């Protein structure tokens, strides 16, 4: 925080025996803001300086350079700092307006890449709410890493390989129809898959048929490959519609199948280190040297087929070679925690120096109006439907609040999609939560539309003002703005903290807090009154709008100027 640094620097000049870090660790906000904006307690210095704390505080006040502060006073054992709020306010607003959309940026990660494994839905199945979470959390983390100076690489590790495709090929060949698939690809493929499981319950021989077709696929059988690649393509088309609506792009769609011919090196590396063991015909790696509680990692099944784990090991190595990542983040639900512990353990046993840079970013489960969903049973909530419903609800509220708005459909889409994304990101990543669309698309309360609406309100004030903000000469002497100024100043730190904790919710909560502070101010002051503070107030409105817009853009949410 800029103000804290000013206090630390001033103290350092009169306390040469302490380091800046030591001083910074002691500076705190007084419990009662009447006591000052920041305080420095002197108790712990008594021993070092061999003086009573009260004396130390009084000495500091006598010697300290008070420039930039309204006043510095000793109160018992505390040195209390009162900031020159007018000065801080003007500096803060200038800083924000000068930076614009770059506000909050830093160069911590310069020259470093961050690989993000995100979204990664399974083809021939509808994208679930879980994949939505991975998509939007991954996207927000990518944006956050960029804000912190890193270069993100967004990888969609499509689930496009595995025995289920053998089952699907069998089902399609036995009772499917091309026309039916073409008309509604994912829904139809899902239907075949569900039917396969129902039939296999009565007739377990079907499972063998499925396995046989997967074996053919793995061995490169042209018919199997052609069907698989068609299923993949049709699925991707549907996924892309969702990604487009969310405004999310990827740098790579290399999914599991991509690693088919890249797994020999995994097996070879494991053999070279004598890590492969046979267990009931399968090849496994014993992970107990790393953690006694970990079950062994399965590398090859007894029929020689490779597994999810093997493909992930190949992918991890490929990504290190290709992107030379500083960190490799896997944004995948908490139910795969053990898988990623195993993955990391195998990489560690292989002595790969970057094993520690592999990080699972788990998240909680979404229930839908209280219910869990299962693809096997076919009771899925389609993301497309969720986005459509959100759009409708947003449109309804726009019709009520602003019936003459020009591009209602587009704004409704930005608000609807924004509401769904914001809600997902607002909760601590690992919390489970229930999704209730009516709650999510409200214009009031802790919602994305509330933040968007606040920004649109700020934009409307600026339009009404009819004059450009003078960003060079800002004066604003208004104690009621202090909460907003403090929040604006906290943004750069917030961007750092959010990425350090891999927690987009830090930004969402920040945006809600800033929006609330602004609305409180808006309700109690005449922003457009013609007095000497008018330009300052407009600068404040512009700075709030800018910072809300940047926050929303980190989260992947649009900020319409009117709604
Ligand atoms: N397709 C998987 C699923 O839906 C998620 C893949 C996550 N990424 C990975 N590298 N394992 O469960």
Coordinates of C-alpha atoms and ligand atoms in Angstrom, one line a residue:
X1 CA 0.0 0.0 0.0
X2 CA 1.4 3.4 -1.0
X3 CA 0.5 5.2 2.2
X4 CA 2.1 2.5 4.3
X5 CA 5.3 2.8 2.3
X6 CA 5.3 6.6 3.0
X7 CA 5.0 5.9 6.7
X8 CA 7.7 3.2 6.6
X9 CA 10.1 5.5 4.7
X10 CA 9.6 8.4 7.1
X11 CA 10.2 6.1 10.1
X12 CA 13.2 4.5 8.6
X13 CA 14.9 7.9 8.4
X14 CA 14.7 8.3 12.2
X15 CA 15.2 4.6 13.1
X16 CA 18.4 3.6 11.3
X17 CA 18.8 0.6 13.6
X18 CA 15.7 -1.1 12.1
X19 CA 15.3 -2.5 8.6
X20 CA 12.3 -1.4 6.4
X21 CA 10.9 -4.9 6.7
X22 CA 11.0 -4.8 10.5
X23 CA 9.3 -1.4 10.5
X24 CA 6.7 -2.4 8.0
X25 CA 5.8 -5.5 10.0
X26 CA 4.9 -3.3 12.9
X27 CA 2.9 -0.5 11.1
X28 CA -0.8 -1.2 11.6
X29 CA -4.2 0.5 11.2
X30 CA -5.4 1.9 14.5
X31 CA -8.5 0.2 15.8
X32 CA -10.2 3.6 16.0
X33 CA -9.7 5.7 12.9
X34 CA -9.9 8.9 15.0
X35 CA -6.5 7.9 16.3
X36 CA -5.0 8.2 12.8
X37 CA -4.7 6.3 9.5
X38 CA -1.7 4.3 10.5
X39 CA 0.1 3.7 13.7
X40 CA 3.5 2.5 14.8
X41 CA 3.7 0.9 18.3
X42 CA 7.0 1.3 20.1
X43 CA 6.8 -1.4 22.9
X44 CA 9.1 -3.9 21.2
X45 CA 11.7 -1.2 20.7
X46 CA 12.1 -0.4 24.4
X47 CA 14.7 -3.2 24.9
X48 CA 16.7 -2.3 21.8
X49 CA 16.7 1.4 22.5
X50 CA 16.8 1.2 26.3
X51 CA 14.1 3.8 26.6
X52 CA 10.5 3.8 27.7
X53 CA 8.0 3.3 24.8
X54 CA 6.3 6.6 25.5
X55 CA 9.7 8.4 25.3
X56 CA 10.5 6.6 22.0
X57 CA 7.2 7.7 20.5
X58 CA 7.7 11.3 21.6
X59 CA 11.3 11.3 20.2
X60 CA 10.2 9.9 16.8
X61 CA 7.5 12.6 16.5
X62 CA 10.0 15.3 17.2
X63 CA 12.5 14.1 14.6
X64 CA 10.3 12.8 11.8
X65 CA 9.8 14.6 8.5
X66 CA 6.1 15.4 8.5
X67 CA 5.8 16.1 4.7
X68 CA 2.9 14.3 3.1
X69 CA 1.1 14.0 6.4
X70 CA -1.5 16.2 7.9
X71 CA 0.1 15.5 11.3
X72 CA 2.1 12.9 13.2
X73 CA 1.4 12.7 16.9
X74 CA 2.6 10.6 19.8
X75 CA -0.2 9.0 21.9
X76 CA 1.3 7.1 24.7
X77 CA 3.5 4.3 23.2
X78 CA 2.1 4.9 19.7
X79 CA 3.2 7.1 16.9
X80 CA 0.0 8.0 15.0
X81 CA 0.0 9.1 11.4
X82 CA -2.7 11.2 9.9
X83 CA -2.4 11.2 6.2
X84 CA -2.7 14.4 4.1
X85 CA -5.9 13.1 2.6
X86 CA -6.3 15.8 0.0
X87 CA -2.8 15.0 -1.3
X88 CA -3.3 11.2 -1.2
X89 CA -6.7 11.6 -2.9
X90 CA -5.3 13.7 -5.8
X91 CA -2.3 11.4 -6.3
X92 CA -4.4 8.3 -6.2
X93 CA -6.9 9.5 -8.8
X94 CA -4.1 10.8 -11.1
X95 CA -2.3 7.4 -10.8
X96 CA -5.5 5.4 -11.7
X97 CA -6.5 7.6 -14.6
X98 CA -3.1 7.7 -16.0
X99 CA -2.8 3.9 -15.9
X100 CA -6.3 3.3 -17.3
X101 CA -6.9 -0.3 -18.2
X102 CA -3.3 -1.1 -17.1
X103 CA -4.0 -0.1 -13.5
X104 CA -2.9 -2.8 -11.0
X105 CA -0.3 -4.3 -13.4
X106 CA 3.2 -5.3 -12.2
X107 CA 6.2 -7.0 -13.7
X108 CA 6.8 -9.7 -11.1
X109 CA 6.6 -12.5 -13.7
X110 CA 8.5 -10.8 -16.5
X111 CA 9.9 -13.4 -18.9
X112 CA 8.2 -16.3 -17.3
X113 CA 5.4 -18.5 -18.7
X114 CA 2.5 -20.0 -16.8
X115 CA 0.9 -23.1 -18.3
X116 CA -2.8 -23.5 -17.4
X117 CA -4.6 -26.7 -17.9
X118 CA -8.2 -25.5 -17.9
X119 CA -11.8 -26.4 -19.1
X120 CA -10.8 -29.8 -20.5
X121 CA -14.3 -31.2 -21.1
X122 CA -14.8 -34.7 -22.4
X123 CA -15.9 -35.0 -26.0
X124 CA -19.2 -36.5 -26.9
X125 CA -20.6 -35.3 -23.5
X126 CA -22.1 -32.0 -22.7
X127 CA -19.8 -29.6 -20.9
X128 CA -20.8 -29.7 -17.2
X129 CA -21.0 -27.0 -14.6
X130 CA -17.7 -28.5 -13.3
X131 CA -16.1 -27.8 -16.6
X132 CA -17.6 -24.3 -16.5
X133 CA -15.8 -23.7 -13.2
X134 CA -12.5 -24.9 -14.6
X135 CA -13.0 -22.7 -17.7
X136 CA -13.8 -19.5 -15.8
X137 CA -11.4 -20.0 -12.9
X138 CA -8.6 -20.9 -15.4
X139 CA -9.4 -17.9 -17.5
X140 CA -9.3 -15.6 -14.5
X141 CA -6.0 -17.0 -13.3
X142 CA -4.6 -16.6 -16.8
X143 CA -5.7 -12.9 -16.8
X144 CA -4.3 -12.5 -13.3
X145 CA -1.0 -14.1 -14.2
X146 CA -0.8 -11.6 -17.2
X147 CA -1.5 -8.7 -14.8
X148 CA 1.4 -9.9 -12.7
X149 CA 3.7 -9.8 -15.7
X150 CA 3.7 -13.5 -16.7
X151 CA 2.8 -14.9 -20.0
X152 CA -0.1 -17.4 -19.7
X153 CA -0.5 -20.4 -21.9
X154 CA -4.1 -21.7 -21.9
X155 CA -4.4 -25.4 -22.6
X156 CA -7.6 -27.3 -23.2
X157 CA -6.7 -30.8 -22.3
X158 CA -9.7 -32.3 -24.0
X159 CA -10.9 -35.7 -22.7
X160 CA -10.8 -37.2 -26.2
X161 CA -9.4 -40.6 -25.5
X162 CA -10.3 -43.6 -23.4
X163 CA -12.5 -46.7 -23.3
X164 CA -15.7 -44.7 -23.5
X165 CA -15.0 -44.0 -27.2
X166 CA -14.9 -47.7 -27.9
X167 CA -18.4 -48.0 -26.3
X168 CA -19.6 -45.0 -28.3
X169 CA -18.3 -46.4 -31.6
X170 CA -20.0 -49.7 -30.8
X171 CA -23.3 -48.0 -29.9
X172 CA -23.2 -45.8 -33.0
X173 CA -22.5 -48.7 -35.3
X174 CA -25.1 -50.9 -33.8
X175 CA -28.1 -48.6 -33.3
X176 CA -27.0 -45.1 -34.2
X177 CA -27.8 -42.9 -37.2
X178 CA -25.7 -40.3 -39.0
X179 CA -28.6 -38.0 -39.5
X180 CA -29.5 -38.1 -35.8
X181 CA -25.9 -37.2 -34.8
X182 CA -25.7 -34.4 -37.3
X183 CA -28.9 -32.9 -36.1
X184 CA -27.8 -32.6 -32.5
X185 CA -24.4 -34.1 -32.0
X186 CA -23.6 -34.0 -28.3
X187 CA -27.1 -34.8 -27.1
X188 CA -27.3 -37.7 -29.5
X189 CA -23.9 -39.1 -28.6
X190 CA -24.8 -38.7 -24.9
X191 CA -28.0 -40.6 -25.5
X192 CA -26.1 -43.5 -27.2
X193 CA -23.7 -43.6 -24.3
X194 CA -26.5 -43.7 -21.7
X195 CA -28.2 -46.4 -23.7
X196 CA -25.0 -48.4 -23.9
X197 CA -24.8 -48.4 -20.1
X198 CA -28.4 -49.5 -19.8
X199 CA -28.0 -52.3 -22.2
X200 CA -24.7 -53.3 -20.7
X201 CA -26.4 -53.8 -17.4
X202 CA -28.5 -56.5 -18.9
X203 CA -25.8 -57.8 -21.2
X204 CA -22.3 -57.5 -19.8
X205 CA -20.8 -58.8 -23.1
X206 CA -21.3 -55.3 -24.4
X207 CA -18.5 -54.1 -22.3
X208 CA -16.1 -56.4 -24.1
X209 CA -17.4 -55.1 -27.5
X210 CA -16.7 -51.6 -26.3
X211 CA -13.2 -52.5 -25.1
X212 CA -12.5 -54.2 -28.4
X213 CA -13.5 -51.1 -30.4
X214 CA -11.2 -49.0 -28.2
X215 CA -8.4 -51.3 -28.8
X216 CA -9.0 -50.9 -32.6
X217 CA -9.0 -47.2 -32.1
X218 CA -5.7 -47.3 -30.2
X219 CA -4.2 -49.5 -33.0
X220 CA -5.2 -47.0 -35.6
X221 CA -8.1 -48.9 -37.3
X222 CA -9.3 -46.4 -40.0
X223 CA -13.0 -46.9 -39.4
X224 CA -12.7 -46.4 -35.7
X225 CA -10.4 -43.4 -36.2
X226 CA -12.8 -41.8 -38.6
X227 CA -15.8 -42.1 -36.3
X228 CA -13.7 -40.9 -33.3
X229 CA -12.5 -37.9 -35.2
X230 CA -16.0 -37.0 -36.4
X231 CA -17.3 -37.2 -32.8
X232 CA -14.4 -34.9 -31.7
X233 CA -15.0 -32.4 -34.3
X234 CA -18.7 -32.1 -33.7
X235 CA -18.2 -31.8 -30.0
X236 CA -15.6 -29.1 -30.4
X237 CA -18.0 -27.1 -32.5
X238 CA -20.5 -27.1 -29.7
X239 CA -17.9 -26.3 -27.0
X240 CA -16.7 -23.4 -29.1
X241 CA -20.2 -21.9 -29.0
X242 CA -20.0 -21.8 -25.3
X243 CA -16.4 -20.4 -25.2
X244 CA -17.5 -17.7 -27.7
X245 CA -20.3 -16.7 -25.5
X246 CA -18.0 -16.5 -22.5
X247 CA -15.3 -14.7 -24.6
X248 CA -12.7 -17.3 -23.7
X249 CA -10.0 -18.5 -26.1
X250 CA -7.3 -21.1 -25.8
X251 CA -3.7 -21.4 -27.0
X252 CA -3.9 -25.2 -27.4
X253 CA -6.5 -27.9 -27.8
X254 CA -4.0 -30.7 -27.4
X255 CA -6.1 -33.2 -25.5
X256 CA -5.4 -36.7 -24.3
X257 CA -5.3 -38.2 -27.8
X258 CA -2.4 -35.9 -28.7
X259 CA -0.2 -37.8 -26.3
X260 CA -0.8 -41.2 -27.8
X261 CA 2.5 -41.3 -29.5
X262 CA 4.3 -39.5 -26.7
X263 CA 4.0 -42.0 -23.9
X264 CA 7.0 -44.2 -24.7
X265 CA 9.3 -41.6 -23.2
X266 CA 7.3 -41.8 -20.0
X267 CA 7.6 -45.6 -19.8
X268 CA 11.3 -45.4 -20.8
X269 CA 12.1 -42.8 -18.1
X270 CA 10.3 -44.9 -15.5
X271 CA 12.1 -48.0 -16.6
X272 CA 15.5 -46.3 -16.5
X273 CA 14.9 -45.3 -12.9
X274 CA 13.6 -48.8 -12.1
X275 CA 10.3 -47.4 -11.0
X276 CA 8.0 -49.7 -12.9
X277 CA 6.6 -52.7 -11.0
X278 CA 4.2 -55.4 -12.1
X279 CA 1.0 -55.8 -10.2
X280 CA -1.6 -58.3 -11.4
X281 CA -0.4 -57.9 -15.0
X282 CA -0.5 -54.1 -14.8
X283 CA 2.5 -51.7 -14.7
X284 CA 2.5 -49.5 -11.6
X285 CA 4.7 -47.0 -9.8
X286 CA 4.8 -47.4 -6.0
X287 CA 4.5 -43.9 -4.5
X288 CA 5.0 -44.8 -0.9
X289 CA 8.5 -43.4 -0.9
X290 CA 6.9 -40.0 -1.4
X291 CA 3.7 -40.5 0.7
X292 CA 2.6 -43.6 2.4
X293 CA -1.0 -42.8 1.9
X294 CA -0.9 -42.6 -1.9
X295 CA -2.2 -45.5 -3.9
X296 CA 0.3 -46.6 -6.7
X297 CA 0.1 -44.8 -10.0
X298 CA -1.2 -47.1 -12.8
X299 CA 0.9 -46.6 -16.0
X300 CA -0.3 -49.5 -18.1
X301 CA -3.3 -51.8 -17.8
X302 CA -2.9 -55.6 -18.1
X303 CA -4.0 -55.4 -21.7
X304 CA -1.2 -52.9 -22.5
X305 CA -3.6 -49.9 -22.8
X306 CA -2.3 -46.7 -21.4
X307 CA -4.2 -44.6 -18.9
X308 CA -5.3 -41.1 -18.0
X309 CA -2.2 -40.9 -15.7
X310 CA 0.2 -42.0 -18.4
X311 CA -1.2 -39.3 -20.8
X312 CA -0.9 -36.7 -18.0
X313 CA 2.7 -37.6 -17.4
X314 CA 3.5 -37.3 -21.1
X315 CA 1.6 -34.0 -21.2
X316 CA 3.5 -32.6 -18.3
X317 CA 6.8 -33.4 -20.0
X318 CA 5.7 -32.1 -23.3
X319 CA 4.6 -28.8 -21.7
X320 CA 7.9 -28.3 -19.9
X321 CA 9.7 -28.9 -23.3
X322 CA 7.3 -26.7 -25.3
X323 CA 6.5 -23.8 -22.9
X324 CA 9.3 -24.0 -20.4
X325 CA 6.8 -23.0 -17.7
X326 CA 7.6 -21.4 -14.4
X327 CA 4.5 -23.0 -13.0
X328 CA 2.1 -25.5 -14.5
X329 CA -1.3 -25.1 -13.1
X330 CA -4.1 -27.7 -13.4
X331 CA -7.5 -26.2 -12.8
X332 CA -9.4 -29.3 -12.1
X333 CA -12.2 -30.2 -9.5
X334 CA -11.3 -31.3 -6.0
X335 CA -12.4 -34.9 -6.7
X336 CA -9.2 -35.4 -8.7
X337 CA -6.9 -34.3 -5.9
X338 CA -5.4 -37.7 -5.5
X339 CA -4.7 -38.0 -9.3
X340 CA -2.6 -34.8 -9.2
X341 CA -0.8 -35.8 -6.0
X342 CA 0.1 -39.0 -7.8
X343 CA 1.2 -37.1 -10.9
X344 CA 3.4 -34.9 -8.9
X345 CA 4.8 -37.8 -6.9
X346 CA 5.8 -39.7 -10.1
X347 CA 7.5 -36.6 -11.5
X348 CA 9.4 -36.2 -8.2
X349 CA 10.5 -39.8 -8.3
X350 CA 11.7 -39.2 -11.8
X351 CA 14.0 -36.5 -10.3
X352 CA 12.6 -33.8 -12.6
X353 CA 13.7 -30.5 -11.2
X354 CA 10.4 -28.9 -12.2
X355 CA 8.2 -31.4 -10.4
X356 CA 7.6 -28.8 -7.6
X357 CA 6.2 -26.3 -10.2
X358 CA 3.3 -28.6 -10.9
X359 CA 0.3 -27.3 -9.0
X360 CA -3.2 -28.7 -8.8
X361 CA -5.8 -25.8 -8.4
X362 CA -8.8 -27.7 -7.0
X363 CA -12.3 -26.2 -6.8
X364 CA -15.6 -27.2 -5.1
X365 CA -18.7 -28.8 -6.5
X366 CA -21.7 -26.9 -7.9
X367 CA -25.1 -28.3 -7.1
X368 CA -27.9 -27.2 -9.2
X369 CA -30.9 -26.1 -7.2
X370 CA -29.7 -28.6 -4.6
X371 CA -29.0 -31.5 -6.9
X372 CA -25.8 -33.2 -8.0
X373 CA -25.5 -34.2 -11.6
X374 CA -24.3 -37.3 -13.3
X375 CA -23.6 -37.7 -17.0
X376 CA -23.9 -41.5 -16.9
X377 CA -27.5 -41.1 -15.9
X378 CA -28.0 -38.4 -18.5
X379 CA -29.4 -35.9 -16.0
X380 CA -27.3 -33.0 -16.9
X381 CA -27.9 -29.3 -16.9
X382 CA -26.8 -27.9 -20.2
X383 CA -24.6 -24.8 -20.0
X384 CA -26.2 -23.5 -23.1
X385 CA -29.5 -23.5 -21.2
X386 CA -28.0 -21.8 -18.2
X387 CA -26.6 -19.0 -20.4
X388 CA -29.9 -18.7 -22.3
X389 CA -31.9 -18.5 -19.0
X390 CA -29.4 -15.9 -17.6
X391 CA -29.8 -13.9 -20.8
X392 CA -33.6 -13.9 -20.5
X393 CA -33.5 -12.8 -16.9
X394 CA -31.1 -10.0 -17.6
X395 CA -33.3 -8.9 -20.6
X396 CA -36.3 -8.8 -18.3
X397 CA -34.6 -6.5 -15.8
X398 CA -33.2 -4.2 -18.5
X399 CA -36.7 -3.9 -20.0
X400 CA -37.9 -2.7 -16.6
X401 CA -35.1 -0.4 -15.8
X402 CA -34.1 1.0 -19.1
X403 CA -36.7 0.2 -21.8
X404 CA -35.2 2.6 -24.3
X405 CA -31.7 1.1 -24.2
X406 CA -30.4 0.8 -27.8
X407 CA -28.6 -2.6 -28.0
X408 CA -30.6 -4.5 -25.4
X409 CA -29.9 -8.0 -26.7
X410 CA -26.2 -7.6 -26.6
X411 CA -26.2 -6.0 -23.2
X412 CA -28.5 -8.8 -21.9
X413 CA -26.0 -11.3 -23.2
X414 CA -23.1 -9.5 -21.5
X415 CA -25.0 -9.2 -18.2
X416 CA -26.4 -12.8 -18.3
X417 CA -23.1 -14.4 -19.1
X418 CA -21.3 -12.0 -16.8
X419 CA -23.7 -12.9 -13.9
X420 CA -23.0 -16.7 -14.3
X421 CA -19.2 -16.1 -14.5
X422 CA -19.1 -13.7 -11.6
X423 CA -21.1 -15.9 -9.3
X424 CA -18.8 -18.8 -10.1
X425 CA -15.7 -16.7 -9.2
X426 CA -17.1 -14.8 -6.2
X427 CA -17.0 -17.8 -3.9
X428 CA -13.7 -19.1 -2.5
X429 CA -12.5 -21.5 -5.1
X430 CA -12.7 -24.6 -2.9
X431 CA -16.1 -24.0 -1.5
X432 CA -19.1 -26.0 -2.8
X433 CA -22.0 -23.9 -3.8
X434 CA -25.5 -24.1 -5.1
X435 CA -26.5 -22.5 -8.3
X436 CA -29.8 -20.8 -8.5
X437 CA -30.2 -18.7 -11.6
X438 CA -32.7 -16.2 -10.2
X439 CA -30.2 -15.3 -7.4
X440 CA -27.3 -15.0 -9.7
X441 CA -28.8 -12.6 -12.2
X442 CA -30.1 -10.0 -9.6
X443 CA -29.1 -6.4 -10.1
X444 CA -28.8 -5.9 -6.4
X445 CA -26.8 -7.8 -3.8
X446 CA -23.5 -9.7 -4.2
X447 CA -23.8 -10.3 -7.9
X448 CA -22.0 -9.5 -11.2
X449 CA -24.8 -7.4 -12.5
X450 CA -24.6 -5.3 -9.4
X451 CA -21.0 -4.5 -10.2
X452 CA -21.8 -3.9 -13.9
X453 CA -24.7 -1.7 -13.0
X454 CA -22.5 0.4 -10.7
X455 CA -20.1 0.9 -13.5
X456 CA -22.9 1.8 -15.9
X457 CA -24.2 4.3 -13.3
X458 CA -20.7 5.9 -13.1
X459 CA -20.6 6.1 -16.9
X460 CA -24.0 7.7 -16.9
X461 CA -22.8 10.4 -14.5
X462 CA -19.8 11.1 -16.7
X463 CA -22.1 11.4 -19.7
X464 CA -24.4 13.7 -17.9
X465 CA -21.5 15.9 -16.7
X466 CA -20.9 16.7 -20.3
X467 CA -17.4 17.9 -19.7
X468 CA -14.1 15.9 -20.0
X469 CA -12.4 15.2 -16.7
X470 CA -9.2 17.3 -16.2
X471 CA -6.9 14.5 -15.1
X472 CA -3.9 16.8 -14.6
X473 CA -5.3 19.2 -12.0
X474 CA -7.3 17.2 -9.6
X475 CA -8.4 18.6 -6.2
X476 CA -10.9 16.9 -4.1
X477 CA -11.4 17.8 -0.5
X478 CA -14.2 15.5 0.7
X479 CA -13.8 13.1 3.7
X480 CA -16.7 11.0 2.4
X481 CA -14.6 9.7 -0.5
X482 CA -11.9 8.2 1.8
X483 CA -13.2 4.7 1.7
X484 CA -13.2 4.8 -2.1
X485 CA -9.7 6.2 -2.2
X486 CA -8.4 3.5 0.2
X487 CA -10.0 0.9 -2.0
X488 CA -8.5 2.3 -5.2
X489 CA -5.1 2.3 -3.6
X490 CA -5.5 -1.3 -2.5
X491 CA -6.0 -2.6 -6.0
X492 CA -2.4 -3.3 -7.1
X493 CA -1.8 -5.3 -3.8
X494 CA -5.1 -7.1 -4.4
X495 CA -4.0 -8.2 -7.9
X496 CA -0.8 -9.6 -6.4
X497 CA -2.6 -11.4 -3.5
X498 CA -5.2 -12.9 -5.8
X499 CA -2.6 -14.5 -8.0
X500 CA -0.4 -15.5 -5.1
X501 CA -3.4 -17.5 -3.7
X502 CA -4.6 -18.5 -7.1
X503 CA -7.9 -17.1 -5.9
X504 CA -10.0 -15.0 -8.4
X505 CA -12.6 -14.5 -5.6
X506 CA -10.2 -12.0 -4.1
X507 CA -10.8 -9.8 -7.2
X508 CA -14.6 -10.4 -7.2
X509 CA -14.9 -9.5 -3.6
X510 CA -12.8 -6.4 -4.2
X511 CA -15.1 -5.3 -7.0
X512 CA -18.1 -5.8 -4.8
X513 CA -16.5 -3.8 -2.0
X514 CA -15.5 -0.9 -4.3
X515 CA -19.0 -0.9 -5.9
X516 CA -20.6 -0.8 -2.5
X517 CA -18.4 2.1 -1.3
X518 CA -19.2 4.0 -4.5
X519 CA -22.9 3.5 -4.3
X520 CA -22.9 4.7 -0.7
X521 CA -21.1 7.8 -1.7
X522 CA -23.4 8.3 -4.7
X523 CA -26.5 8.1 -2.5
X524 CA -25.1 10.8 -0.1
X525 CA -23.5 13.4 -2.3
X526 CA -24.3 15.7 -5.2
X527 CA -21.6 14.7 -7.6
X528 CA -22.6 17.1 -10.4
X529 CA -23.0 20.2 -8.1
X530 CA -21.1 23.2 -9.5
X531 CA -18.4 23.8 -6.9
X532 CA -14.6 23.7 -6.7
X533 CA -14.6 19.9 -6.1
X534 CA -16.6 19.1 -9.2
X535 CA -13.7 18.0 -11.4
X536 CA -12.3 16.1 -8.5
X537 CA -15.5 14.2 -8.0
X538 CA -15.8 13.4 -11.7
X539 CA -12.2 12.2 -11.6
X540 CA -13.2 9.9 -8.7
X541 CA -16.2 8.6 -10.7
X542 CA -13.9 7.9 -13.7
X543 CA -11.3 6.2 -11.6
X544 CA -14.0 4.0 -9.9
X545 CA -15.4 3.0 -13.3
X546 CA -11.9 2.3 -14.6
X547 CA -11.0 0.1 -11.7
X548 CA -14.3 -1.8 -11.8
X549 CA -13.8 -2.4 -15.5
X550 CA -10.3 -3.7 -15.0
X551 CA -11.5 -6.0 -12.1
X552 CA -14.4 -7.3 -14.3
X553 CA -12.0 -7.9 -17.2
X554 CA -9.7 -9.9 -15.0
X555 CA -12.7 -12.1 -14.2
X556 CA -13.7 -12.3 -17.8
X557 CA -16.8 -10.3 -17.4
X558 CA -17.8 -7.5 -19.7
X559 CA -18.5 -4.0 -18.4
X560 CA -21.3 -2.4 -20.6
X561 CA -21.3 1.4 -20.4
X562 CA -25.1 1.4 -20.3
X563 CA -27.6 -1.2 -19.1
Ligands
LIG1 N1 -11.3 -34.4 -18.9 C1 -11.1 -34.5 -17.5 C2 -12.5 -34.5 -16.8 O1 -13.4 -34.1 -17.3 C3 -10.3 -33.3 -16.9 C4 -8.9 -33.2 -17.4 C5 -8.1 -32.3 -16.5 N2 -6.8 -32.1 -17.0 C6 -5.8 -33.0 -16.9 N3 -4.7 -32.7 -17.4 N4 -6.0 -34.2 -16.3 O2 -12.5 -35.0 -15.7

